[in-house]
CSV table of N, CA and C in Angstrom, one decimal:
chain,number,residue,atom,x,y,z
A,1,MET,N,-22.5,-11.6,-4.9
A,1,MET,CA,-22.3,-11.0,-5.1
A,1,MET,C,-21.2,-10.4,-4.2
A,2,GLY,N,-21.1,-11.5,-2.9
A,2,GLY,CA,-19.7,-11.3,-2.2
A,2,GLY,C,-18.8,-12.2,-2.8
A,3,LEU,N,-19.0,-12.8,-3.8
A,3,LEU,CA,-17.7,-13.4,-4.7
A,3,LEU,C,-16.8,-12.1,-4.9
A,4,LEU,N,-17.8,-11.4,-5.7
A,4,LEU,CA,-17.4,-10.4,-6.7
A,4,LEU,C,-16.7,-8.9,-5.5
A,5,THR,N,-17.4,-9.5,-4.2
A,5,THR,CA,-16.6,-8.0,-3.5
A,5,THR,C,-15.3,-8.8,-3.3
A,6,ASN,N,-15.0,-10.1,-2.9
A,6,ASN,CA,-13.9,-10.4,-2.5
A,6,ASN,C,-13.0,-10.2,-3.4
A,7,LEU,N,-13.3,-10.5,-4.8
A,7,LEU,CA,-12.2,-10.4,-5.7
A,7,LEU,C,-11.9,-9.0,-5.9
A,8,HIS,N,-13.1,-8.0,-6.0
A,8,HIS,CA,-12.3,-6.8,-6.2
A,8,HIS,C,-11.4,-6.6,-5.0
A,9,ASP,N,-11.8,-7.1,-3.7
A,9,ASP,CA,-10.6,-6.4,-2.8
A,9,ASP,C,-9.6,-7.9,-2.7
A,10,PHE,N,-9.1,-8.5,-3.2
A,10,PHE,CA,-8.6,-9.1,-3.7
A,10,PHE,C,-7.6,-8.3,-4.3
A,11,LEU,N,-8.0,-7.7,-5.4
A,11,LEU,CA,-7.5,-7.1,-6.7
A,11,LEU,C,-7.0,-5.7,-6.0
A,12,ASP,N,-7.5,-4.9,-5.8
A,12,ASP,CA,-7.0,-3.9,-4.6
A,12,ASP,C,-6.1,-3.9,-3.7
A,13,ARG,N,-5.5,-4.9,-3.5
A,13,ARG,CA,-4.4,-4.4,-2.2
A,13,ARG,C,-3.1,-5.1,-2.9
A,14,LYS,N,-2.4,-4.1,-2.6
A,14,LYS,CA,-1.3,-4.3,-3.2
A,14,LYS,C,-0.2,-3.9,-2.1
A,15,ASP,N,-0.3,-3.9,-0.6
A,15,ASP,CA,0.8,-4.3,0.4
A,15,ASP,C,1.1,-5.5,0.8
A,16,ASN,N,0.3,-6.5,0.5
A,16,ASN,CA,0.7,-8.2,0.8
A,16,ASN,C,1.3,-8.7,0.3
A,17,PRO,N,2.8,-8.7,0.7
A,17,PRO,CA,3.7,-9.6,-0.5
A,17,PRO,C,3.5,-10.9,-1.1
A,18,TYR,N,2.5,-11.7,-0.6
A,18,TYR,CA,2.1,-12.9,-0.8
A,18,TYR,C,1.0,-12.6,-1.9
A,19,THR,N,0.3,-11.8,-1.6
A,19,THR,CA,-1.1,-11.5,-2.3
A,19,THR,C,-0.6,-10.7,-3.7
A,20,GLN,N,0.6,-9.8,-3.7
A,20,GLN,CA,1.1,-9.4,-4.9
A,20,GLN,C,1.9,-10.0,-5.9
A,21,PHE,N,3.0,-10.8,-5.6
A,21,PHE,CA,3.1,-12.0,-5.9
A,21,PHE,C,2.6,-12.9,-7.1
A,22,ILE,N,1.4,-13.8,-5.8
A,22,ILE,CA,0.3,-14.2,-7.1
A,22,ILE,C,-0.7,-13.7,-8.1
A,23,LYS,N,-0.5,-12.1,-8.2
A,23,LYS,CA,-1.5,-11.3,-8.9
A,23,LYS,C,-0.2,-10.8,-9.9
A,24,TYR,N,1.0,-11.0,-9.3
A,24,TYR,CA,1.9,-10.8,-10.5
A,24,TYR,C,2.1,-11.9,-11.2
A,25,VAL,N,2.4,-13.1,-10.6
A,25,VAL,CA,2.4,-14.4,-11.6
A,25,VAL,C,1.1,-14.5,-12.7
A,26,PHE,N,-0.2,-14.3,-12.3
A,26,PHE,CA,-1.4,-14.3,-12.9
A,26,PHE,C,-1.5,-13.2,-14.4
A,27,CYS,N,-0.9,-12.0,-13.3
A,27,CYS,CA,-0.9,-10.4,-14.5
A,27,CYS,C,0.4,-11.2,-15.8
A,28,GLY,N,1.4,-11.6,-14.9
A,28,GLY,CA,2.4,-11.9,-15.9
A,28,GLY,C,2.2,-13.3,-17.0
A,29,GLY,N,1.4,-14.3,-16.2
A,29,GLY,CA,1.0,-15.3,-16.9
A,29,GLY,C,0.4,-15.0,-18.6
A,30,ILE,N,-0.9,-13.9,-18.0
A,30,ILE,CA,-1.8,-12.9,-18.9
A,30,ILE,C,-0.9,-12.5,-20.3
A,31,SER,N,0.3,-11.6,-19.6
A,31,SER,CA,1.7,-11.3,-20.7
A,31,SER,C,2.3,-12.5,-21.3
A,32,VAL,N,2.6,-13.6,-20.3
A,32,VAL,CA,3.0,-14.7,-21.4
A,32,VAL,C,2.4,-15.5,-22.4
A,33,VAL,N,0.8,-15.0,-21.9
A,33,VAL,CA,-0.1,-15.7,-23.1
A,33,VAL,C,-0.5,-15.0,-25.0
A,34,VAL,N,0.1,-13.5,-24.3
A,34,VAL,CA,0.3,-12.3,-25.4
A,34,VAL,C,1.7,-12.8,-26.1
A,35,ASP,N,2.8,-13.0,-25.4
A,35,ASP,CA,4.2,-13.4,-25.9
A,35,ASP,C,4.3,-14.9,-26.9
A,36,ALA,N,3.1,-15.6,-26.3
A,36,ALA,CA,3.3,-17.0,-27.2
A,36,ALA,C,2.3,-16.6,-28.5
A,37,LEU,N,1.2,-16.0,-27.9
A,37,LEU,CA,0.9,-15.7,-29.3
A,37,LEU,C,1.3,-14.9,-30.3
A,38,VAL,N,2.2,-14.0,-30.2
A,38,VAL,CA,2.4,-13.1,-31.0
A,38,VAL,C,3.8,-14.1,-31.5
A,39,PHE,N,4.2,-15.0,-30.7
A,39,PHE,CA,5.7,-15.2,-30.5
A,39,PHE,C,5.1,-16.5,-32.1
A,40,TYR,N,4.5,-17.2,-31.5
A,40,TYR,CA,4.0,-19.0,-32.2
A,40,TYR,C,3.2,-18.3,-33.8
A,41,LEU,N,2.4,-16.9,-34.1
A,41,LEU,CA,2.1,-17.0,-35.0
A,41,LEU,C,2.8,-16.0,-35.8
A,42,LEU,N,3.8,-15.6,-35.2
A,42,LEU,CA,4.8,-14.9,-36.3
A,42,LEU,C,6.0,-16.1,-36.7
A,43,ALA,N,6.2,-17.2,-35.7
A,43,ALA,CA,7.8,-18.1,-36.1
A,43,ALA,C,7.2,-19.0,-37.2
A,44,TRP,N,5.4,-18.9,-37.0
A,44,TRP,CA,4.7,-20.0,-38.2
A,44,TRP,C,4.4,-19.4,-39.5
A,45,LEU,N,4.3,-18.1,-39.3
A,45,LEU,CA,3.6,-17.6,-40.6
A,45,LEU,C,4.0,-16.4,-41.4
A,46,VAL,N,4.7,-15.8,-40.4
A,46,VAL,CA,5.8,-14.6,-41.1
A,46,VAL,C,6.8,-14.3,-41.5
A,47,PHE,N,7.7,-14.7,-39.7
A,47,PHE,CA,9.5,-15.2,-39.8
A,47,PHE,C,9.3,-16.6,-39.2
A,48,PRO,N,9.5,-17.6,-40.4
A,48,PRO,CA,9.7,-18.5,-40.0
A,48,PRO,C,10.9,-19.4,-38.7
A,49,CYS,N,10.8,-20.0,-38.1
A,49,CYS,CA,11.8,-20.0,-37.3
A,49,CYS,C,11.5,-21.4,-36.4
A,50,LEU,N,10.5,-22.6,-36.7
A,50,LEU,CA,10.6,-23.5,-36.0
A,50,LEU,C,11.3,-24.9,-36.7
A,51,GLN,N,12.2,-25.4,-36.0
A,51,GLN,CA,13.0,-26.2,-36.8
A,51,GLN,C,11.6,-27.8,-37.0
A,52,SER,N,11.6,-28.2,-37.8
A,52,SER,CA,11.2,-29.6,-38.3
A,52,SER,C,11.2,-30.5,-37.1
A,53,ASN,N,11.6,-30.6,-35.8
A,53,ASN,CA,11.4,-31.3,-35.0
A,53,ASN,C,11.0,-30.5,-33.7
A,54,ASP,N,10.8,-29.4,-33.8
A,54,ASP,CA,10.2,-28.5,-32.9
A,54,ASP,C,8.7,-29.0,-32.3
A,55,PRO,N,8.5,-29.2,-31.2
A,55,PRO,CA,7.0,-29.5,-30.6
A,55,PRO,C,6.1,-28.8,-31.4
A,56,VAL,N,6.1,-27.7,-31.1
A,56,VAL,CA,5.3,-27.0,-31.5
A,56,VAL,C,4.7,-27.0,-33.3
A,57,ALA,N,5.9,-27.4,-33.9
A,57,ALA,CA,5.8,-27.8,-35.2
A,57,ALA,C,5.4,-28.9,-35.4
A,58,GLU,N,5.9,-29.8,-34.7
A,58,GLU,CA,5.3,-31.7,-34.9
A,58,GLU,C,3.6,-31.4,-34.5
A,59,LEU,N,3.4,-30.4,-33.7
A,59,LEU,CA,1.8,-30.2,-33.2
A,59,LEU,C,0.7,-29.6,-34.1
A,60,LEU,N,1.9,-28.6,-34.9
A,60,LEU,CA,1.3,-28.1,-36.3
A,60,LEU,C,0.7,-29.1,-37.6
A,61,ARG,N,1.7,-29.7,-37.6
A,61,ARG,CA,2.0,-30.2,-38.5
A,61,ARG,C,0.6,-31.8,-38.3
A,62,ALA,N,0.6,-32.1,-37.7
A,62,ALA,CA,-0.1,-33.3,-36.7
A,62,ALA,C,-1.3,-32.7,-37.2
A,63,LEU,N,-2.0,-31.7,-37.1
A,63,LEU,CA,-3.0,-31.1,-37.1
A,63,LEU,C,-3.2,-30.1,-38.3
A,64,GLY,N,-2.4,-31.1,-39.4
A,64,GLY,CA,-2.4,-31.0,-40.7
A,64,GLY,C,-2.2,-29.6,-41.4
A,65,PHE,N,-1.1,-28.9,-40.7
A,65,PHE,CA,-0.6,-27.5,-41.1
A,65,PHE,C,0.6,-27.6,-41.1
A,66,THR,N,0.7,-26.7,-42.4
A,66,THR,CA,2.4,-26.5,-43.4
A,66,THR,C,3.3,-26.2,-42.6
A,67,VAL,N,4.5,-26.3,-41.9
A,67,VAL,CA,5.4,-25.7,-41.4
A,67,VAL,C,6.7,-25.7,-42.3
A,68,ARG,N,6.8,-23.8,-42.6
A,68,ARG,CA,7.8,-23.5,-43.5
A,68,ARG,C,9.4,-23.9,-42.9
A,69,GLN,N,10.3,-24.6,-43.4
A,69,GLN,CA,11.9,-24.7,-42.7
A,69,GLN,C,12.0,-23.5,-43.7
A,70,VAL,N,13.4,-22.9,-42.7
A,70,VAL,CA,14.1,-21.9,-42.8
A,70,VAL,C,16.1,-22.8,-43.1
A,71,PRO,N,17.0,-22.4,-43.5
A,71,PRO,CA,18.3,-22.4,-42.5
A,71,PRO,C,18.6,-22.3,-41.5
A,72,PRO,N,19.9,-22.6,-41.0
A,72,PRO,CA,19.4,-22.3,-39.4
A,72,PRO,C,19.9,-20.4,-38.8
A,73,ALA,N,20.6,-20.6,-40.2
A,73,ALA,CA,21.2,-19.0,-39.6
A,73,ALA,C,20.1,-18.3,-40.0
A,74,GLN,N,19.1,-18.1,-40.5
A,74,GLN,CA,17.9,-17.6,-40.7
A,74,GLN,C,17.0,-17.9,-39.3
A,75,ILE,N,17.0,-19.0,-38.6
A,75,ILE,CA,15.8,-19.2,-37.6
A,75,ILE,C,16.3,-18.2,-36.7
A,76,VAL,N,18.0,-18.0,-36.3
A,76,VAL,CA,17.9,-17.3,-35.3
A,76,VAL,C,17.7,-16.1,-35.8
A,77,ARG,N,18.2,-15.3,-37.0
A,77,ARG,CA,17.8,-14.2,-37.7
A,77,ARG,C,15.8,-13.9,-37.3
A,78,ASN,N,15.1,-14.9,-37.6
A,78,ASN,CA,13.8,-14.7,-37.8
A,78,ASN,C,13.6,-14.9,-36.3
A,79,TYR,N,14.3,-15.2,-35.1
A,79,TYR,CA,14.0,-15.0,-33.6
A,79,TYR,C,14.0,-14.0,-33.1
A,80,TRP,N,15.2,-13.1,-33.4
A,80,TRP,CA,15.2,-12.1,-32.8
A,80,TRP,C,14.5,-11.0,-33.2
A,81,ILE,N,14.1,-11.1,-34.7
A,81,ILE,CA,12.9,-10.5,-35.2
A,81,ILE,C,11.3,-10.3,-34.5
A,82,ILE,N,11.1,-11.9,-34.5
A,82,ILE,CA,9.8,-12.0,-33.7
A,82,ILE,C,9.7,-11.9,-32.3
A,83,LYS,N,11.3,-11.9,-31.5
A,83,LYS,CA,11.3,-11.5,-30.1
A,83,LYS,C,11.0,-9.8,-30.0
A,84,PHE,N,11.8,-9.6,-31.0
A,84,PHE,CA,11.2,-7.4,-31.3
A,84,PHE,C,10.1,-7.2,-30.8
A,85,PHE,N,9.0,-8.1,-31.7
A,85,PHE,CA,7.6,-7.8,-31.6
A,85,PHE,C,6.8,-8.3,-30.6
A,86,CYS,N,7.6,-9.4,-29.8
A,86,CYS,CA,6.8,-9.8,-28.6
A,86,CYS,C,7.2,-8.7,-27.6
A,87,PHE,N,8.5,-8.4,-27.5
A,87,PHE,CA,8.5,-7.5,-26.5
A,87,PHE,C,7.7,-6.5,-26.3
A,88,PHE,N,7.6,-5.2,-27.1
A,88,PHE,CA,6.5,-4.7,-26.9
A,88,PHE,C,4.9,-5.1,-27.0
A,89,ALA,N,4.4,-6.2,-27.5
A,89,ALA,CA,3.4,-6.3,-27.2
A,89,ALA,C,3.1,-6.9,-25.4
A,90,SER,N,4.5,-8.1,-25.6
A,90,SER,CA,4.0,-8.3,-23.8
A,90,SER,C,4.5,-7.7,-22.9
A,91,ASN,N,5.1,-6.7,-22.9
A,91,ASN,CA,6.0,-5.5,-21.6
A,91,ASN,C,4.1,-4.4,-21.7
A,92,ILE,N,3.9,-4.1,-23.0
A,92,ILE,CA,2.4,-3.1,-23.0
A,92,ILE,C,1.5,-3.7,-22.1
A,93,THR,N,1.1,-5.1,-22.2
A,93,THR,CA,0.3,-6.2,-21.4
A,93,THR,C,0.7,-6.1,-20.0
A,94,VAL,N,1.8,-6.6,-19.9
A,94,VAL,CA,2.0,-6.6,-18.3
A,94,VAL,C,2.4,-4.9,-17.4
A,95,TYR,N,3.2,-3.9,-18.2
A,95,TYR,CA,2.6,-2.8,-17.2
A,95,TYR,C,1.4,-2.0,-16.9
A,96,THR,N,0.3,-2.4,-18.1
A,96,THR,CA,-0.8,-2.0,-17.9
A,96,THR,C,-1.4,-3.0,-16.4
A,97,LEU,N,-1.3,-4.0,-16.9
A,97,LEU,CA,-1.5,-5.3,-15.6
A,97,LEU,C,-0.8,-5.0,-14.5
A,98,ASN,N,0.1,-4.9,-14.0
A,98,ASN,CA,1.0,-4.0,-12.8
A,98,ASN,C,0.6,-3.4,-12.5
A,99,VAL,N,0.3,-2.0,-13.2
A,99,VAL,CA,-0.4,-1.0,-11.9
A,99,VAL,C,-1.4,-0.5,-11.8
A,100,LEU,N,-1.9,-1.2,-12.9
A,100,LEU,CA,-3.7,-2.0,-11.8
A,100,LEU,C,-3.9,-2.6,-11.3
A,101,TYR,N,-3.1,-3.8,-11.0
A,101,TYR,CA,-3.2,-4.8,-9.6
A,101,TYR,C,-2.3,-5.5,-8.8
A,102,VAL,N,-1.4,-4.6,-9.5
A,102,VAL,CA,0.0,-5.5,-8.6
A,102,VAL,C,0.8,-4.7,-8.1
A,103,PHE,N,1.3,-3.9,-8.4
A,103,PHE,CA,2.5,-2.5,-8.1
A,103,PHE,C,1.8,-1.6,-7.5
A,104,GLU,N,2.3,-0.8,-6.7
A,104,GLU,CA,1.5,0.5,-6.3
A,104,GLU,C,2.7,1.8,-6.5
A,105,PRO,N,2.0,2.3,-7.6
A,105,PRO,CA,3.0,3.0,-8.4
A,105,PRO,C,3.3,4.5,-7.8
A,106,GLY,N,3.9,5.5,-7.9
A,106,GLY,CA,4.4,6.5,-7.6
A,106,GLY,C,5.9,6.8,-6.9
A,107,ARG,N,6.4,5.4,-6.8
A,107,ARG,CA,8.0,6.4,-6.4
A,107,ARG,C,8.8,7.1,-7.4
A,108,HIS,N,8.4,7.3,-8.5
A,108,HIS,CA,8.9,7.9,-9.4
A,108,HIS,C,8.0,8.7,-10.5
A,109,ARG,N,8.2,9.8,-11.2
A,109,ARG,CA,7.0,10.8,-11.9
A,109,ARG,C,6.8,9.2,-13.1
A,110,LYS,N,5.9,9.8,-13.5
A,110,LYS,CA,5.1,8.6,-14.4
A,110,LYS,C,5.9,8.0,-15.9
A,111,HIS,N,6.5,9.4,-15.8
A,111,HIS,CA,7.3,9.5,-17.0
A,111,HIS,C,8.6,8.3,-16.9
A,112,HIS,N,9.2,8.4,-15.8
A,112,HIS,CA,10.3,8.1,-14.8
A,112,HIS,C,10.0,6.4,-15.2
A,113,GLU,N,9.2,6.2,-14.4
A,113,GLU,CA,8.5,5.0,-14.1
A,113,GLU,C,8.2,4.2,-14.9
A,114,VAL,N,7.6,4.8,-16.0
A,114,VAL,CA,7.4,3.6,-18.0
A,114,VAL,C,9.1,4.0,-18.1
A,115,LEU,N,9.7,5.0,-18.2
A,115,LEU,CA,10.9,4.7,-19.1
A,115,LEU,C,11.9,3.2,-18.0
A,116,LEU,N,12.1,3.8,-16.5
A,116,LEU,CA,12.5,2.2,-16.2
A,116,LEU,C,11.7,1.3,-16.1
A,117,PHE,N,11.0,1.0,-16.1
A,117,PHE,CA,10.1,-0.1,-16.5
A,117,PHE,C,10.7,-1.1,-17.9
A,118,PHE,N,10.5,0.3,-18.9
A,118,PHE,CA,10.7,-0.2,-20.2
A,118,PHE,C,12.2,-0.2,-20.5
A,119,SER,N,12.8,0.0,-19.6
A,119,SER,CA,14.4,0.1,-19.7
A,119,SER,C,14.8,-1.7,-18.9
A,120,ILE,N,14.5,-1.6,-18.0
A,120,ILE,CA,14.7,-3.1,-17.3
A,120,ILE,C,14.7,-4.9,-18.3
A,121,SER,N,13.3,-3.6,-18.9
A,121,SER,CA,12.5,-4.9,-19.6
A,121,SER,C,13.4,-5.4,-20.8
A,122,LEU,N,14.1,-4.4,-21.1
A,122,LEU,CA,14.5,-4.1,-22.5
A,122,LEU,C,16.4,-4.9,-22.3
A,123,PHE,N,16.9,-4.6,-21.1
A,123,PHE,CA,17.8,-5.2,-20.8
A,123,PHE,C,17.9,-6.8,-20.2
A,124,VAL,N,16.6,-7.1,-19.3
A,124,VAL,CA,16.1,-8.3,-19.4
A,124,VAL,C,15.9,-9.3,-20.9
A,125,PHE,N,15.3,-8.1,-21.4
A,125,PHE,CA,14.9,-8.7,-23.1
A,125,PHE,C,16.1,-9.5,-24.0
A,126,LEU,N,16.9,-8.6,-23.9
A,126,LEU,CA,18.3,-8.3,-25.0
A,126,LEU,C,19.5,-9.3,-24.3
A,127,GLY,N,19.5,-9.6,-23.1
A,127,GLY,CA,19.9,-10.7,-22.4
A,127,GLY,C,19.5,-12.1,-23.0
A,128,GLY,N,17.7,-11.9,-22.2
A,128,GLY,CA,17.3,-13.3,-22.6
A,128,GLY,C,17.4,-13.3,-24.1
A,129,THR,N,17.1,-12.7,-25.0
A,129,THR,CA,17.0,-13.0,-26.2
A,129,THR,C,18.3,-13.8,-27.0
A,130,TRP,N,19.4,-12.9,-26.4
A,130,TRP,CA,20.6,-13.1,-26.5
A,130,TRP,C,21.0,-14.7,-26.4
A,131,PHE,N,20.7,-14.7,-25.1
A,131,PHE,CA,21.0,-16.3,-24.8
A,131,PHE,C,19.9,-17.5,-24.8
A,132,GLY,N,19.0,-17.0,-25.2
A,132,GLY,CA,17.7,-18.1,-26.6
A,132,GLY,C,18.4,-18.4,-28.1
A,133,ALA,N,18.7,-17.2,-28.1
A,133,ALA,CA,19.2,-17.3,-29.6
A,133,ALA,C,21.1,-18.2,-29.6
A,134,TRP,N,21.8,-18.3,-28.8
A,134,TRP,CA,22.5,-18.6,-28.2
A,134,TRP,C,22.7,-20.4,-28.1
A,135,LEU,N,21.3,-20.7,-26.9
A,135,LEU,CA,20.8,-21.9,-26.9
A,135,LEU,C,20.7,-22.5,-28.3
A,136,ILE,N,19.6,-22.3,-29.3
A,136,ILE,CA,19.0,-22.6,-30.5
A,136,ILE,C,20.4,-22.5,-31.0
A,137,LYS,N,21.5,-21.4,-31.4
A,137,LYS,CA,22.9,-22.3,-32.2
A,137,LYS,C,23.3,-23.6,-31.8
A,138,PHE,N,23.4,-24.0,-30.5
A,138,PHE,CA,24.1,-24.9,-29.4
A,138,PHE,C,23.0,-26.0,-29.6
A,139,GLY,N,22.6,-26.3,-30.4
A,139,GLY,CA,21.4,-27.3,-30.6
A,139,GLY,C,20.0,-27.2,-29.9
A,140,TRP,N,19.5,-26.3,-29.3
A,140,TRP,CA,18.1,-26.4,-28.1
A,140,TRP,C,17.1,-26.0,-29.3
A,141,ARG,N,16.3,-26.8,-29.4
A,141,ARG,CA,15.1,-26.6,-30.3
A,141,ARG,C,14.4,-25.4,-29.7
A,142,THR,N,13.8,-24.7,-30.6
A,142,THR,CA,13.5,-23.1,-30.2
A,142,THR,C,12.4,-23.0,-29.2
A,143,THR,N,11.0,-23.9,-29.4
A,143,THR,CA,10.3,-23.7,-28.0
A,143,THR,C,11.5,-24.4,-26.7
A,144,TYR,N,12.3,-24.6,-26.7
A,144,TYR,CA,12.6,-25.1,-25.1
A,144,TYR,C,13.3,-24.0,-24.7
A,145,ALA,N,14.1,-23.5,-26.0
A,145,ALA,CA,14.8,-21.9,-25.7
A,145,ALA,C,13.8,-21.3,-25.1
A,146,TYR,N,12.7,-20.8,-25.7
A,146,TYR,CA,12.3,-19.7,-25.7
A,146,TYR,C,11.5,-20.1,-24.4
A,147,LEU,N,11.0,-21.2,-24.0
A,147,LEU,CA,10.8,-21.5,-22.5
A,147,LEU,C,11.9,-21.5,-21.5
A,148,PHE,N,12.5,-21.9,-21.3
A,148,PHE,CA,13.6,-21.4,-20.9
A,148,PHE,C,14.0,-19.9,-20.3
A,149,VAL,N,14.3,-19.3,-21.2
A,149,VAL,CA,14.5,-18.2,-21.2
A,149,VAL,C,13.4,-17.0,-20.9
A,150,LEU,N,12.2,-17.7,-21.0
A,150,LEU,CA,10.6,-17.2,-20.7
A,150,LEU,C,11.1,-17.1,-19.1
A,151,ALA,N,11.4,-18.2,-18.7
A,151,ALA,CA,11.2,-18.7,-16.6
A,151,ALA,C,12.0,-18.2,-16.3
A,152,LEU,N,13.4,-17.6,-17.0
A,152,LEU,CA,14.3,-16.4,-16.4
A,152,LEU,C,14.1,-15.1,-16.2
A,153,GLY,N,13.4,-14.8,-17.0
A,153,GLY,CA,13.1,-13.8,-17.7
A,153,GLY,C,12.0,-13.2,-16.5
A,154,ILE,N,11.1,-14.1,-16.0
A,154,ILE,CA,10.1,-13.8,-15.2
A,154,ILE,C,10.1,-13.5,-13.7
A,155,VAL,N,11.0,-14.3,-13.7
A,155,VAL,CA,12.0,-14.4,-12.0
A,155,VAL,C,12.7,-12.8,-12.0
A,156,THR,N,13.7,-12.4,-13.0
A,156,THR,CA,14.7,-11.2,-13.2
A,156,THR,C,13.8,-10.5,-13.0
A,157,ASN,N,12.3,-10.1,-14.1
A,157,ASN,CA,11.4,-9.0,-14.2
A,157,ASN,C,11.1,-8.3,-12.6
A,158,TYR,N,10.6,-9.6,-12.2
A,158,TYR,CA,10.1,-9.4,-10.9
A,158,TYR,C,10.9,-8.8,-9.7
A,159,ALA,N,11.7,-9.1,-9.5
A,159,ALA,CA,12.6,-9.0,-8.7
A,159,ALA,C,13.4,-7.5,-8.9
A,160,LEU,N,13.4,-6.7,-10.2
A,160,LEU,CA,14.0,-5.5,-10.6
A,160,LEU,C,13.1,-4.4,-10.6
A,161,ARG,N,11.6,-4.7,-11.0
A,161,ARG,CA,10.4,-4.6,-11.3
A,161,ARG,C,9.9,-3.7,-9.7
A,162,LYS,N,10.2,-4.8,-8.5
A,162,LYS,CA,9.6,-4.6,-7.1
A,162,LYS,C,10.6,-3.5,-6.8
A,163,PHE,N,11.4,-3.8,-7.0
A,163,PHE,CA,12.7,-3.2,-5.8
A,163,PHE,C,12.9,-1.6,-6.7
A,164,LEU,N,13.1,-1.5,-7.9
A,164,LEU,CA,13.4,-0.7,-9.0
A,164,LEU,C,12.7,0.3,-9.1
A,165,VAL,N,11.3,-0.2,-9.5
A,165,VAL,CA,10.3,0.5,-10.6
A,165,VAL,C,9.4,1.1,-9.6
A,166,PHE,N,8.5,0.2,-8.8
A,166,PHE,CA,7.2,0.6,-7.9
A,166,PHE,C,7.5,0.6,-6.3
A,167,LYS,N,7.0,1.4,-5.8
A,167,LYS,CA,6.9,1.2,-4.4
A,167,LYS,C,7.0,-0.3,-3.8
A,168,ARG,N,7.6,-0.5,-3.1
A,168,ARG,CA,7.3,-2.0,-2.0
A,168,ARG,C,6.9,-1.3,-1.1
């Protein structure tokens, strides 16, 4: 019972910046898992965009699965389409978790908060997806571009959400 009480107290505290960042990373990690599942399932099964030398494509083939290859221009187009679906899935997840466990809502009225949250996310998404597509065009493997842009987005989103969307 003591462990559950301590965990509940930890999750309820939103004022300590160190606790807040740890919870942000954990909740962001859940959102990243959602993003990655949506991304790789769509990249493999619906909108192919994994090059033959992509580490995930190599893993899938090693496990006995087939990975469909498409021309480079279609890879970039499919990457954008997939990232659109990922944007909604991961941002709905992370907004819900951020409000419940990380940030103190109330700086803005709820509809302004949601609009600002998703506007910032959209700005980071468009810039990051453009940059990821640019990296792929210039020879980066899809997975490496995806991971690099993901790391950049985590840092950018945290700062913008903390200082512009939610109470500090």
